[in-house]
Amino acid sequence: MTFKAALVLAAAIVLFPFQAHAADVEAGKAKSQICQACHGADGNGIGDPQYPLLAGQYADYLAKSLRDYKSGARENAIMLGFASTLSDEDIVNLAAFYASQPGRIRDLTGTD
């Protein structure tokens, strides 16, 4: 096996789990109930700049973030507690829901 072929195979193995579930935005919306306390009903926050805005973010970024919280690769005790209860299907659905919401980006100064 050539190096290039081995690299392609390795990438396919790593990326396969992320493509295993088709996203269901409505299921993500239903699962988002617990997230709303900090991130707001539509992912645009609750007015406290310490909580990230999720609406309009890329679905793959949101899914990776949740997987990283779940695995501990991204450290946050609160998010670890929430993410550890999620299945991969839940993660894909939540990411799709928040990505589908119209978002507004702001920096941490709170200005738009």
PDB file of C-alpha atoms in Angstrom:
ATOM      1  CA  MET A   1       0.000   0.000   0.000  1.00  0.00           C
ATOM      2  CA  THR A   2       1.351   3.400  -0.934  1.00  0.00           C
ATOM      3  CA  PHE A   3       1.628   6.210   1.571  1.00  0.00           C
ATOM      4  CA  LYS A   4      -1.083   8.162  -0.263  1.00  0.00           C
ATOM      5  CA  ALA A   5      -3.477   5.202  -0.220  1.00  0.00           C
ATOM      6  CA  ALA A   6      -2.791   4.632   3.488  1.00  0.00           C
ATOM      7  CA  LEU A   7      -3.469   8.303   4.201  1.00  0.00           C
ATOM      8  CA  VAL A   8      -6.790   8.195   2.325  1.00  0.00           C
ATOM      9  CA  LEU A   9      -7.797   5.029   4.177  1.00  0.00           C
ATOM     10  CA  ALA A  10      -6.873   6.550   7.536  1.00  0.00           C
ATOM     11  CA  ALA A  11      -8.892   9.682   6.763  1.00  0.00           C
ATOM     12  CA  ALA A  12     -11.911   7.573   5.772  1.00  0.00           C
ATOM     13  CA  ILE A  13     -11.716   5.599   9.018  1.00  0.00           C
ATOM     14  CA  VAL A  14     -11.464   8.759  11.102  1.00  0.00           C
ATOM     15  CA  LEU A  15     -14.245  10.609   9.280  1.00  0.00           C
ATOM     16  CA  PHE A  16     -16.703   7.719   8.877  1.00  0.00           C
ATOM     17  CA  PRO A  17     -18.364   8.059  12.314  1.00  0.00           C
ATOM     18  CA  PHE A  18     -19.113  11.706  11.630  1.00  0.00           C
ATOM     19  CA  GLN A  19     -21.084  10.772   8.528  1.00  0.00           C
ATOM     20  CA  ALA A  20     -22.964   7.827  10.041  1.00  0.00           C
ATOM     21  CA  HIS A  21     -26.178   9.710  10.849  1.00  0.00           C
ATOM     22  CA  ALA A  22     -28.263  11.957   8.635  1.00  0.00           C
ATOM     23  CA  ALA A  23     -29.130  15.115  10.537  1.00  0.00           C
ATOM     24  CA  ASP A  24     -32.668  15.613  11.848  1.00  0.00           C
ATOM     25  CA  VAL A  25     -33.162  19.302  12.672  1.00  0.00           C
ATOM     26  CA  GLU A  26     -36.484  18.703  14.461  1.00  0.00           C
ATOM     27  CA  ALA A  27     -34.950  16.003  16.671  1.00  0.00           C
ATOM     28  CA  GLY A  28     -32.118  18.432  17.426  1.00  0.00           C
ATOM     29  CA  LYS A  29     -34.613  21.115  18.382  1.00  0.00           C
ATOM     30  CA  ALA A  30     -36.354  18.691  20.744  1.00  0.00           C
ATOM     31  CA  LYS A  31     -33.025  17.646  22.282  1.00  0.00           C
ATOM     32  CA  SER A  32     -31.967  21.296  22.727  1.00  0.00           C
ATOM     33  CA  GLN A  33     -34.314  21.912  25.657  1.00  0.00           C
ATOM     34  CA  ILE A  34     -31.542  21.501  28.240  1.00  0.00           C
ATOM     35  CA  CYS A  35     -29.202  23.737  26.202  1.00  0.00           C
ATOM     36  CA  GLN A  36     -31.625  26.648  26.255  1.00  0.00           C
ATOM     37  CA  ALA A  37     -30.829  27.707  29.823  1.00  0.00           C
ATOM     38  CA  CYS A  38     -27.410  28.985  28.723  1.00  0.00           C
ATOM     39  CA  HIS A  39     -27.590  29.234  24.937  1.00  0.00           C
ATOM     40  CA  GLY A  40     -31.176  30.482  24.464  1.00  0.00           C
ATOM     41  CA  ALA A  41     -34.087  28.867  22.651  1.00  0.00           C
ATOM     42  CA  ASP A  42     -32.570  29.454  19.214  1.00  0.00           C
ATOM     43  CA  GLY A  43     -28.876  29.451  20.147  1.00  0.00           C
ATOM     44  CA  ASN A  44     -28.583  33.239  20.169  1.00  0.00           C
ATOM     45  CA  GLY A  45     -27.822  33.347  23.874  1.00  0.00           C
ATOM     46  CA  ILE A  46     -29.500  34.696  26.974  1.00  0.00           C
ATOM     47  CA  GLY A  47     -27.704  38.030  27.096  1.00  0.00           C
ATOM     48  CA  ASP A  48     -24.735  36.794  29.115  1.00  0.00           C
ATOM     49  CA  PRO A  49     -21.563  36.968  27.004  1.00  0.00           C
ATOM     50  CA  GLN A  50     -19.907  34.087  28.898  1.00  0.00           C
ATOM     51  CA  TYR A  51     -22.149  31.621  27.036  1.00  0.00           C
ATOM     52  CA  PRO A  52     -21.253  31.000  23.385  1.00  0.00           C
ATOM     53  CA  LEU A  53     -23.712  31.791  20.626  1.00  0.00           C
ATOM     54  CA  LEU A  54     -24.495  28.594  18.741  1.00  0.00           C
ATOM     55  CA  ALA A  55     -26.950  29.834  16.113  1.00  0.00           C
ATOM     56  CA  GLY A  56     -25.524  29.957  12.619  1.00  0.00           C
ATOM     57  CA  GLN A  57     -22.270  28.181  13.496  1.00  0.00           C
ATOM     58  CA  TYR A  58     -21.084  25.444  11.150  1.00  0.00           C
ATOM     59  CA  ALA A  59     -22.679  22.085  12.003  1.00  0.00           C
ATOM     60  CA  ASP A  60     -19.364  20.250  11.770  1.00  0.00           C
ATOM     61  CA  TYR A  61     -17.774  22.722  14.209  1.00  0.00           C
ATOM     62  CA  LEU A  62     -20.640  22.306  16.685  1.00  0.00           C
ATOM     63  CA  ALA A  63     -20.546  18.509  16.399  1.00  0.00           C
ATOM     64  CA  LYS A  64     -16.769  18.429  16.900  1.00  0.00           C
ATOM     65  CA  SER A  65     -17.080  20.704  19.919  1.00  0.00           C
ATOM     66  CA  LEU A  66     -19.697  18.445  21.509  1.00  0.00           C
ATOM     67  CA  ARG A  67     -17.608  15.339  20.807  1.00  0.00           C
ATOM     68  CA  ASP A  68     -14.578  17.053  22.297  1.00  0.00           C
ATOM     69  CA  TYR A  69     -16.519  18.009  25.436  1.00  0.00           C
ATOM     70  CA  LYS A  70     -17.809  14.439  25.678  1.00  0.00           C
ATOM     71  CA  SER A  71     -14.325  12.926  25.361  1.00  0.00           C
ATOM     72  CA  GLY A  72     -12.692  15.484  27.639  1.00  0.00           C
ATOM     73  CA  ALA A  73     -10.469  16.794  24.830  1.00  0.00           C
ATOM     74  CA  ARG A  74     -12.159  20.147  25.386  1.00  0.00           C
ATOM     75  CA  GLU A  75     -12.361  20.885  29.095  1.00  0.00           C
ATOM     76  CA  ASN A  76     -15.481  22.307  30.698  1.00  0.00           C
ATOM     77  CA  ALA A  77     -17.084  20.490  33.626  1.00  0.00           C
ATOM     78  CA  ILE A  78     -20.576  21.752  32.842  1.00  0.00           C
ATOM     79  CA  MET A  79     -20.417  20.805  29.158  1.00  0.00           C
ATOM     80  CA  LEU A  80     -18.842  17.440  30.003  1.00  0.00           C
ATOM     81  CA  GLY A  81     -21.899  16.659  32.125  1.00  0.00           C
ATOM     82  CA  PHE A  82     -24.293  17.513  29.323  1.00  0.00           C
ATOM     83  CA  ALA A  83     -22.297  16.118  26.408  1.00  0.00           C
ATOM     84  CA  SER A  84     -21.592  12.808  28.130  1.00  0.00           C
ATOM     85  CA  THR A  85     -25.296  11.941  27.909  1.00  0.00           C
ATOM     86  CA  LEU A  86     -25.486  12.521  24.141  1.00  0.00           C
ATOM     87  CA  SER A  87     -25.374   9.812  21.495  1.00  0.00           C
ATOM     88  CA  ASP A  88     -23.604  10.514  18.211  1.00  0.00           C
ATOM     89  CA  GLU A  89     -27.038  10.861  16.624  1.00  0.00           C
ATOM     90  CA  ASP A  90     -28.019  13.451  19.265  1.00  0.00           C
ATOM     91  CA  ILE A  91     -24.824  15.384  18.549  1.00  0.00           C
ATOM     92  CA  VAL A  92     -25.432  15.421  14.788  1.00  0.00           C
ATOM     93  CA  ASN A  93     -29.043  16.518  15.308  1.00  0.00           C
ATOM     94  CA  LEU A  94     -28.184  19.261  17.804  1.00  0.00           C
ATOM     95  CA  ALA A  95     -25.458  20.573  15.519  1.00  0.00           C
ATOM     96  CA  ALA A  96     -27.867  20.618  12.570  1.00  0.00           C
ATOM     97  CA  PHE A  97     -30.521  22.437  14.595  1.00  0.00           C
ATOM     98  CA  TYR A  98     -28.216  25.190  15.815  1.00  0.00           C
ATOM     99  CA  ALA A  99     -26.532  25.544  12.419  1.00  0.00           C
ATOM    100  CA  SER A 100     -29.965  26.062  10.830  1.00  0.00           C
ATOM    101  CA  GLN A 101     -30.817  28.984  13.115  1.00  0.00           C
ATOM    102  CA  PRO A 102     -30.158  32.544  11.988  1.00  0.00           C
ATOM    103  CA  GLY A 103     -27.264  33.766  14.079  1.00  0.00           C
ATOM    104  CA  ARG A 104     -25.658  37.000  15.031  1.00  0.00           C
ATOM    105  CA  ILE A 105     -21.966  37.067  15.690  1.00  0.00           C
ATOM    106  CA  ARG A 106     -20.448  39.248  18.404  1.00  0.00           C
ATOM    107  CA  ASP A 107     -17.120  39.402  20.110  1.00  0.00           C
ATOM    108  CA  LEU A 108     -16.662  38.996  23.854  1.00  0.00           C
ATOM    109  CA  THR A 109     -17.001  42.724  24.480  1.00  0.00           C
ATOM    110  CA  GLY A 110     -20.742  42.279  23.979  1.00  0.00           C
ATOM    111  CA  THR A 111     -20.936  44.655  21.050  1.00  0.00           C
ATOM    112  CA  ASP A 112     -22.405  43.473  17.758  1.00  0.00           C
TER     113      ASP A 112
END
